[in-house]
Coordinates of C-alpha atoms in Angstrom, one line a residue:
Chain A
M909 CA 69.0 75.7 99.5
Q910 CA 67.6 72.1 101.3
H911 CA 64.2 70.1 99.7
Y912 CA 61.5 69.2 102.3
G913 CA 59.5 68.6 99.4
R914 CA 58.3 65.9 101.7
W915 CA 57.0 67.0 105.8
R916 CA 58.2 64.9 108.7
P917 CA 58.4 65.7 112.1
G918 CA 60.1 62.6 113.7
G919 CA 60.2 61.8 109.8
L920 CA 63.9 62.7 109.2
T921 CA 64.8 62.1 112.8
T922 CA 63.7 58.1 111.9
K923 CA 65.5 58.0 108.4
V924 CA 69.1 59.0 110.3
R925 CA 68.0 56.5 112.4
C926 CA 67.9 54.0 109.7
M927 CA 70.9 55.4 108.3
Q928 CA 72.9 54.7 110.8
R929 CA 74.1 51.3 110.4
T930 CA 77.5 50.2 109.8
P931 CA 78.8 51.3 105.8
T932 CA 78.0 48.0 104.5
T933 CA 74.3 47.3 106.1
A934 CA 73.7 51.0 104.4
F935 CA 74.4 50.2 101.3
L936 CA 72.8 46.7 101.4
S937 CA 69.8 48.2 102.4
L938 CA 70.5 51.4 100.5
L939 CA 70.6 48.5 96.9
L940 CA 67.3 46.6 98.3
A941 CA 66.0 49.6 98.3
C942 CA 66.6 51.2 95.0
L943 CA 66.0 47.4 93.7
L944 CA 63.0 47.9 95.2
G945 CA 62.5 51.1 93.7
G946 CA 61.2 51.6 97.3
A947 CA 63.3 55.1 99.3
P948 CA 65.1 54.1 103.0
G949 CA 62.5 55.6 104.8
S950 CA 60.1 53.6 104.6
V951 CA 61.5 50.9 106.2
C952 CA 61.3 52.9 109.4
A953 CA 57.1 53.3 108.4
K954 CA 55.2 54.2 111.5
P955 CA 51.5 53.6 112.2
Y956 CA 50.0 55.9 109.6
W957 CA 46.2 56.9 111.6
M958 CA 48.6 59.9 113.6
R959 CA 48.4 61.6 109.9
G960 CA 51.2 64.3 110.7
I961 CA 53.4 62.2 113.4
E962 CA 56.7 60.4 111.0
S963 CA 53.3 58.7 109.4
N964 CA 53.5 60.1 105.6
D965 CA 54.5 61.8 103.0
T966 CA 52.9 65.0 103.8
D967 CA 54.3 65.4 107.7
F968 CA 55.6 68.5 109.1
L969 CA 59.3 69.4 109.4
P970 CA 60.2 69.6 113.5
P971 CA 61.2 73.3 114.3
D972 CA 65.1 73.1 114.1
I973 CA 64.9 71.5 110.7
A974 CA 62.1 74.0 109.2
F975 CA 64.0 76.7 110.0
R976 CA 67.6 76.1 110.9
V977 CA 69.5 79.5 112.9
S978 CA 73.4 80.3 112.4
A979 CA 75.5 83.2 114.1
H980 CA 78.9 84.2 112.8
D981 CA 81.1 87.2 114.0
E982 CA 82.5 89.7 112.6
G983 CA 84.2 92.2 114.6
N984 CA 81.9 94.9 115.3
A985 CA 78.2 93.4 114.2
L986 CA 76.7 90.0 114.7
K987 CA 75.3 88.2 111.6
V988 CA 72.5 86.1 112.3
R989 CA 71.3 83.7 109.3
W990 CA 67.9 81.8 109.0
V991 CA 67.5 79.0 106.3
I992 CA 63.9 78.1 106.1
A993 CA 63.0 75.2 104.4
D994 CA 60.4 75.4 101.2
G995 CA 57.1 75.1 102.3
Y996 CA 58.1 77.2 106.0
Y997 CA 57.9 81.0 106.6
L998 CA 59.2 83.0 109.5
Y999 CA 57.4 86.7 110.6
K1000 CA 59.8 89.3 110.4
Q1001 CA 58.1 91.0 113.6
K1002 CA 59.0 87.7 115.7
I1003 CA 62.8 88.0 115.4
E1004 CA 64.5 89.3 118.0
V1005 CA 67.7 89.4 119.1
K1006 CA 68.8 90.0 122.6
A1007 CA 72.3 89.9 124.4
E1008 CA 72.7 86.7 126.8
S1009 CA 76.6 87.2 127.9
P1010 CA 77.8 89.2 130.3
D1011 CA 78.7 93.0 129.5
L1012 CA 78.0 92.6 125.5
V1013 CA 74.9 95.2 124.2
V1014 CA 73.5 94.5 120.9
S1015 CA 71.1 96.5 118.1
A1016 CA 68.4 95.8 117.2
P1017 CA 68.3 93.3 114.9
Q1018 CA 68.6 94.8 110.8
L1019 CA 66.4 93.0 108.8
P1020 CA 65.7 93.2 105.1
S1021 CA 61.8 94.1 103.7
G1022 CA 60.3 90.4 103.2
V1023 CA 57.3 89.5 101.0
V1024 CA 53.9 90.6 102.7
K1025 CA 52.1 87.5 103.5
T1026 CA 47.8 88.4 104.3
D1027 CA 45.4 86.2 106.4
P1028 CA 42.3 87.2 106.1
Y1029 CA 42.5 85.8 109.7
L1030 CA 45.8 87.4 110.7
G1031 CA 45.8 90.3 108.9
T1032 CA 48.9 91.3 106.8
Q1033 CA 52.2 90.1 108.4
E1034 CA 55.7 90.8 106.9
I1035 CA 57.3 87.0 105.8
Y1036 CA 60.8 85.2 104.7
T1037 CA 61.0 82.3 103.0
Q1038 CA 64.5 80.3 102.0
Q1039 CA 66.4 82.7 103.9
V1040 CA 67.3 85.6 105.7
E1041 CA 70.3 86.9 107.5
A1042 CA 69.7 89.8 110.2
Q1043 CA 72.7 92.0 110.9
V1044 CA 73.5 92.9 114.3
P1045 CA 75.8 95.4 115.3
Y1046 CA 77.2 95.4 119.6
T1047 CA 78.9 97.0 121.7
R1048 CA 81.4 94.7 124.5
M1049 CA 82.4 96.4 127.7
D1050 CA 84.0 93.5 128.7
A1051 CA 87.6 93.7 126.2
G1052 CA 86.9 89.9 125.3
A1053 CA 86.6 88.3 128.7
H1054 CA 82.9 86.6 128.2
P1055 CA 82.3 84.5 125.0
I1056 CA 79.8 86.5 123.1
Q1057 CA 75.8 84.5 123.4
I1058 CA 73.2 85.9 121.7
K1059 CA 69.1 85.1 122.5
V1060 CA 67.9 84.6 119.3
T1061 CA 63.4 84.2 119.2
Y1062 CA 62.0 83.4 116.4
Q1063 CA 58.2 81.8 115.5
G1064 CA 57.5 80.7 111.5
C1065 CA 54.4 78.4 109.9
A1066 CA 54.3 76.0 107.0
E1067 CA 52.0 77.1 104.3
A1068 CA 50.6 73.7 105.0
G1069 CA 48.7 75.1 108.1
L1070 CA 50.7 74.0 110.7
C1071 CA 52.2 77.0 113.3
Y1072 CA 55.5 76.5 115.8
P1073 CA 55.3 78.4 119.0
P1074 CA 58.5 80.9 119.2
I1075 CA 61.3 79.6 119.6
T1076 CA 64.3 80.8 121.6
K1077 CA 67.7 79.7 121.0
V1078 CA 71.1 80.5 122.7
V1079 CA 73.2 81.2 120.6
F1080 CA 77.2 81.1 120.2
P1081 CA 77.7 82.8 117.7
S1082 CA 81.0 81.2 115.1
A1083 CA 84.6 84.1 114.7
G1084 CA 84.7 85.1 111.1
T1085 CA 83.0 82.1 109.5
T1086 CA 79.6 81.6 108.3
A1087 CA 80.9 77.7 107.1
A1088 CA 78.4 75.0 108.9
P1089 CA 78.9 74.6 112.7
A1090 CA 78.8 70.8 112.8
A1091 CA 80.5 69.9 110.1
A1092 CA 83.7 69.2 112.9
N1093 CA 82.4 67.2 114.4
I1094 CA 81.7 64.2 111.3
P1095 CA 83.4 61.6 111.6
P1096 CA 86.5 61.3 109.0
Y1097 CA 84.2 57.6 106.8
P1098 CA 86.8 57.5 104.0
W1099 CA 84.3 56.7 101.7
E1100 CA 86.2 58.6 98.6
S1101 CA 89.2 56.2 99.5
I1102 CA 87.1 53.4 98.8
A1103 CA 85.3 54.7 96.4
I1104 CA 88.3 55.1 94.3
I1105 CA 90.4 52.0 95.9
G1106 CA 86.5 50.0 95.0
G1107 CA 87.3 51.5 91.6
A1108 CA 90.6 50.5 91.3
V1109 CA 90.2 46.9 92.1
G1110 CA 87.3 46.8 89.8
F1111 CA 89.9 47.5 86.7
L1112 CA 91.8 44.7 87.8
M1113 CA 89.7 42.2 88.2
A1114 CA 88.2 43.7 85.1
G1115 CA 91.8 43.6 83.6
L1116 CA 91.9 39.4 85.0
V1117 CA 89.0 39.0 83.2
L1118 CA 89.8 40.2 80.1
R1119 CA 93.7 38.5 80.6
K1120 CA 91.9 35.1 81.6
G1121 CA 93.1 32.5 79.3
R1122 CA 95.8 34.5 76.9
K1123 CA 99.7 33.7 77.5
L1124 CA 102.2 36.7 78.8
D1125 CA 104.4 37.5 76.0
L1126 CA 107.6 37.7 78.9
P1127 CA 110.5 39.1 77.4
A1128 CA 113.1 36.1 78.4
Chain Q
M879 CA 86.5 37.7 68.7
N880 CA 83.7 35.7 69.9
A881 CA 86.1 34.6 72.9
I882 CA 87.3 37.4 73.9
G883 CA 82.6 39.5 73.4
P884 CA 81.6 37.7 76.6
R885 CA 84.8 38.3 78.9
F886 CA 84.9 41.8 77.5
F887 CA 81.1 42.2 78.6
A888 CA 81.9 41.2 82.2
A889 CA 84.9 43.1 82.2
A890 CA 82.7 46.4 81.1
L891 CA 80.1 45.0 83.5
I892 CA 83.2 44.5 86.9
V893 CA 83.8 48.0 86.6
L894 CA 80.6 49.5 85.7
L895 CA 79.3 48.0 89.2
A896 CA 82.8 49.5 90.5
I897 CA 81.7 53.2 89.0
W898 CA 78.0 52.3 90.6
A899 CA 79.4 51.4 93.7
G900 CA 81.9 54.2 94.3
I901 CA 79.2 56.4 93.2
R902 CA 76.3 55.5 96.1
M903 CA 79.1 54.9 98.6
H904 CA 79.5 58.7 97.7
S905 CA 75.5 59.4 97.8
V906 CA 75.3 57.5 101.2
H907 CA 78.5 59.8 102.8
N908 CA 76.6 62.9 101.7
A909 CA 73.1 61.9 103.0
R910 CA 75.2 61.4 106.6
Q911 CA 75.9 64.2 106.7
Q912 CA 73.7 66.7 105.3
S913 CA 71.6 64.6 108.4
A914 CA 74.6 65.6 111.1
N915 CA 74.5 69.1 109.5
Q916 CA 70.5 69.1 109.8
E917 CA 70.5 67.5 112.8
H918 CA 73.3 70.3 115.2
G919 CA 73.2 72.6 112.3
V920 CA 72.1 75.2 115.5
A921 CA 75.4 76.8 115.9
A922 CA 74.2 76.3 119.9
P923 CA 72.1 74.5 122.5
A924 CA 68.7 75.5 123.1
G925 CA 68.2 78.0 124.6
T926 CA 65.5 78.1 127.4
A927 CA 62.7 80.5 127.4
S928 CA 60.3 83.6 129.1
A929 CA 58.7 81.4 131.7
S930 CA 55.7 84.0 131.8
D931 CA 55.1 83.7 128.3
P932 CA 53.3 80.2 127.6
R933 CA 53.7 81.2 123.3
D934 CA 57.6 81.2 124.4
V935 CA 58.6 77.6 124.7
A936 CA 62.3 76.6 124.9
V937 CA 62.7 73.9 121.9
S938 CA 65.1 71.0 123.1
E939 CA 67.8 69.6 120.7
A940 CA 64.7 66.4 120.0
T941 CA 61.8 67.9 119.0
G942 CA 59.9 65.7 117.1
P943 CA 56.8 64.4 118.8
H944 CA 58.5 60.9 120.4
A945 CA 56.2 60.5 123.1
V946 CA 53.7 57.7 122.4
I947 CA 50.0 58.9 121.5
P948 CA 47.4 57.1 124.5
V949 CA 45.3 55.2 123.3
H950 CA 43.0 56.6 126.1
L951 CA 41.9 59.5 126.8
P952 CA 43.5 61.2 129.6
D953 CA 42.2 62.4 132.2
F954 CA 42.7 66.3 132.9
S955 CA 41.8 69.3 134.0
L956 CA 42.2 73.4 132.7
K957 CA 40.5 76.2 133.0
D958 CA 37.7 77.4 130.5
L959 CA 37.1 80.7 130.3
A960 CA 35.4 81.8 133.2
G961 CA 37.9 80.5 135.5
K962 CA 36.8 77.2 136.4
A963 CA 38.5 74.2 136.6
T964 CA 36.8 71.7 134.4
P965 CA 38.1 68.5 134.0
I966 CA 37.6 66.2 130.8
S967 CA 35.3 63.9 132.2
E968 CA 32.7 66.2 132.1
W969 CA 32.4 65.1 128.7
G970 CA 32.5 61.8 129.5
G971 CA 30.5 59.4 127.6
K972 CA 30.4 61.5 123.9
S973 CA 32.9 61.1 121.8
L974 CA 35.0 64.7 121.8
V975 CA 37.0 66.5 118.8
I976 CA 40.0 68.1 121.0
N977 CA 41.8 70.9 119.2
F978 CA 44.2 72.6 120.3
W979 CA 45.3 75.9 119.3
A980 CA 46.5 79.8 120.1
T981 CA 45.8 82.9 118.6
W982 CA 48.9 83.9 117.5
C983 CA 48.6 81.0 114.8
A984 CA 46.8 81.5 111.8
P985 CA 45.7 78.2 110.5
C986 CA 44.0 78.2 114.3
R987 CA 41.5 80.6 113.4
R988 CA 41.0 79.6 110.2
E989 CA 39.3 76.7 111.4
I990 CA 37.4 78.2 114.0
P991 CA 34.7 78.7 111.4
L992 CA 34.8 75.0 110.9
L993 CA 34.3 74.1 114.4
K994 CA 31.6 76.3 115.3
S995 CA 30.0 74.5 112.5
I996 CA 30.9 71.2 113.7
A997 CA 29.6 71.8 117.3
A998 CA 26.6 73.7 116.0
E999 CA 26.0 70.1 113.3
W1000 CA 26.6 68.0 116.7
A1001 CA 24.5 70.4 119.2
G1002 CA 22.6 67.8 121.3
R1003 CA 24.2 64.4 120.2
D1004 CA 27.0 62.5 121.4
L1005 CA 30.3 63.8 119.8
A1006 CA 30.7 68.1 121.1
V1007 CA 33.7 70.0 119.9
L1008 CA 36.2 71.3 122.6
G1009 CA 38.8 74.4 122.1
I1010 CA 41.9 74.0 123.9
A1011 CA 43.9 77.5 123.9
V1012 CA 47.5 77.0 124.8
D1013 CA 47.6 81.1 125.8
Y1014 CA 46.5 84.2 127.8
R1015 CA 43.6 83.6 129.1
D1016 CA 42.6 87.3 128.4
K1017 CA 43.3 87.4 124.2
V1018 CA 41.5 84.1 124.1
K1019 CA 38.5 85.4 126.2
E1020 CA 38.5 88.7 123.7
F1021 CA 39.9 86.3 120.9
A1022 CA 36.7 84.1 121.8
G1023 CA 34.5 87.1 121.5
Q1024 CA 35.1 88.5 118.3
F1025 CA 35.0 85.3 116.1
K1026 CA 32.2 84.2 118.5
I1027 CA 33.2 80.7 119.5
D1028 CA 30.5 78.5 121.0
Y1029 CA 31.7 76.5 121.9
P1030 CA 33.3 74.9 125.0
V1031 CA 37.0 76.2 125.4
L1032 CA 39.4 75.8 128.1
I1033 CA 42.5 77.7 128.2
G1034 CA 46.2 76.6 129.7
D1035 CA 49.6 78.1 129.1
Q1036 CA 52.3 75.2 131.2
D1037 CA 49.4 73.3 132.4
A1038 CA 47.7 73.1 128.6
L1039 CA 50.9 72.5 127.6
D1040 CA 51.1 69.2 129.8
V1041 CA 48.5 68.0 128.6
A1042 CA 49.4 68.4 125.1
A1043 CA 52.4 66.6 126.3
Q1044 CA 49.9 63.8 127.6
F1045 CA 48.8 63.3 123.6
G1046 CA 52.6 62.1 122.5
M1047 CA 52.7 66.4 121.6
D1048 CA 55.7 67.4 123.9
S1049 CA 56.8 70.4 121.7
P1050 CA 53.4 70.5 120.1
A1051 CA 52.7 73.3 117.0
F1052 CA 49.6 74.4 116.4
P1053 CA 47.1 73.4 115.8
F1054 CA 46.4 69.8 116.7
T1055 CA 43.7 67.9 116.9
V1056 CA 42.7 64.8 118.5
F1057 CA 39.3 63.2 118.1
T1058 CA 37.7 60.3 120.4
D1059 CA 35.5 57.8 120.0
G1060 CA 32.7 57.7 122.9
R1061 CA 34.3 55.3 124.8
G1062 CA 36.8 57.8 125.7
E1063 CA 40.2 55.6 122.8
V1064 CA 42.1 58.7 121.5
V1065 CA 41.1 57.0 117.6
A1066 CA 42.7 59.7 115.2
L1067 CA 45.4 62.4 116.2
F1068 CA 45.1 65.3 113.8
V1069 CA 48.8 68.0 113.0
G1070 CA 47.7 70.8 111.2
E1071 CA 44.6 73.2 109.4
L1072 CA 41.6 70.3 109.3
H1073 CA 39.0 71.1 106.6
R1074 CA 35.3 69.5 106.2
Q1075 CA 36.7 66.2 104.7
Q1076 CA 38.5 65.3 106.7
V1077 CA 36.6 66.3 109.7
D1078 CA 33.7 64.9 108.3
F1079 CA 35.4 61.5 107.3
I1080 CA 36.9 61.3 110.8
L1081 CA 33.7 61.9 112.5
S1082 CA 32.6 58.7 110.2
Q1083 CA 34.7 56.6 111.1
V1084 CA 34.5 57.8 114.6
Q1085 CA 30.8 56.7 114.8
D1086 CA 31.2 53.5 113.1
L1087 CA 33.2 53.1 116.0
N1088 CA 30.6 53.7 118.2
H1089 CA 28.2 51.7 116.3
G1090 CA 30.3 48.7 116.5
R1091 CA 30.3 48.4 113.0
V1092 CA 34.5 49.0 112.6
Q1093 CA 37.1 48.0 115.9
L1094 CA 39.1 50.8 116.6
P1095 CA 42.8 49.2 115.0
E1096 CA 40.5 49.0 111.8
A1097 CA 38.8 52.3 111.8
R1098 CA 42.3 54.1 112.6
R1099 CA 43.9 52.1 109.5
L1100 CA 40.9 52.8 107.2
I1101 CA 41.2 57.0 108.8
G1102 CA 45.0 57.1 108.0
E1103 CA 44.3 55.2 104.4
G1104 CA 41.3 57.5 103.8
L1105 CA 43.4 60.6 104.7
E1106 CA 45.8 59.8 102.4
K1107 CA 43.3 59.3 99.3
L1108 CA 42.3 62.8 100.9
A1109 CA 45.3 64.2 100.5
E1110 CA 47.0 63.2 97.4
K1111 CA 43.2 63.9 96.2
H1112 CA 44.2 67.5 96.9
G1113 CA 47.7 67.3 96.0
A1114 CA 49.0 67.9 99.9

């Protein structure tokens, strides 16, 4: 579970933009930030009078970061999963899953019991925190002619006092695996190799330093 | 041994630096990967929302409010509870507390008593509280009657969302509140549930601005700092 102790609607995006440099500049800025005792994101500070918008440590997350939805196909049912950031919650009653692709019929999502939340101004509601998974049985009338698409609607809030409008997304469930869908899009930066080579070069240099001034006893 | 000592420490330092650099590089890579997952973690492109439901807003991939908050109060007009088109210029010359809300939003509901008391305290003076409900007219009317909202409320669906966008809130979350001074300059935009101390502090700065005791950039700076301190004080 990702920890989002800090709440930044554009802030997190800003942080990503800041990270998207060359490896060298990213490393140098990280080093500089470490030396100064600050976070890399602070380089991207925005006007602070716009509290709640890219401003400070109590900002809110964008809805797609606060509530991350994914789905996968298990053959006769879909599993729709929401990962909910710390300090945020989804309303059980607001979760809907509908068929989007032709000739697909989905049943009502089967959801686990949530936490009962009572608000004097809104009444009693069941909510989910951290994560929730819905089981959605389906039948296909097209013998697999169309890729499965579902329309997912959900609505949630931040405990700190902010509610997002209902969010509707068309989701293409992945087949048979719950792996993170976007992982394949990440360019293969060879950091591990760099780290290993760096370590090897370090040991070589250390050896040269220790070797300096000494004669090597080579066999005649 | 004496000759080897400094060399040994230098070698150890190089090794440690190499290990540290490797770990940092790896953590930077992981951070990038996590960020990418967060940005693309949804397994599908953004969908479309029902056009008939003003609460049902499609959220694009870029969800943060990226637009610029205007310096001056934008010119707009929305219908009031009675259905009469009401331009914002009706409150010209007054400082405004413009609260964007919706009936389905719990923190918005919690704010109503506070906004009512602010409106009552400033009644007949140079400040007005104005609600902008992004919701169905019938629901808002029912809610306004139930909660006895006695300050003006304007209502809209897409047109109200357009107004929110004019304030830089392209993908709005509720509540959010805009504070303007008597000249119609946007002094602050507060996202989230307001509390008494925050409102009092912002309004004190607005008053200082109205009386020429401070300039707009300074007022904004003071508001930012003051809100930070209040947040720290209350552990926000």
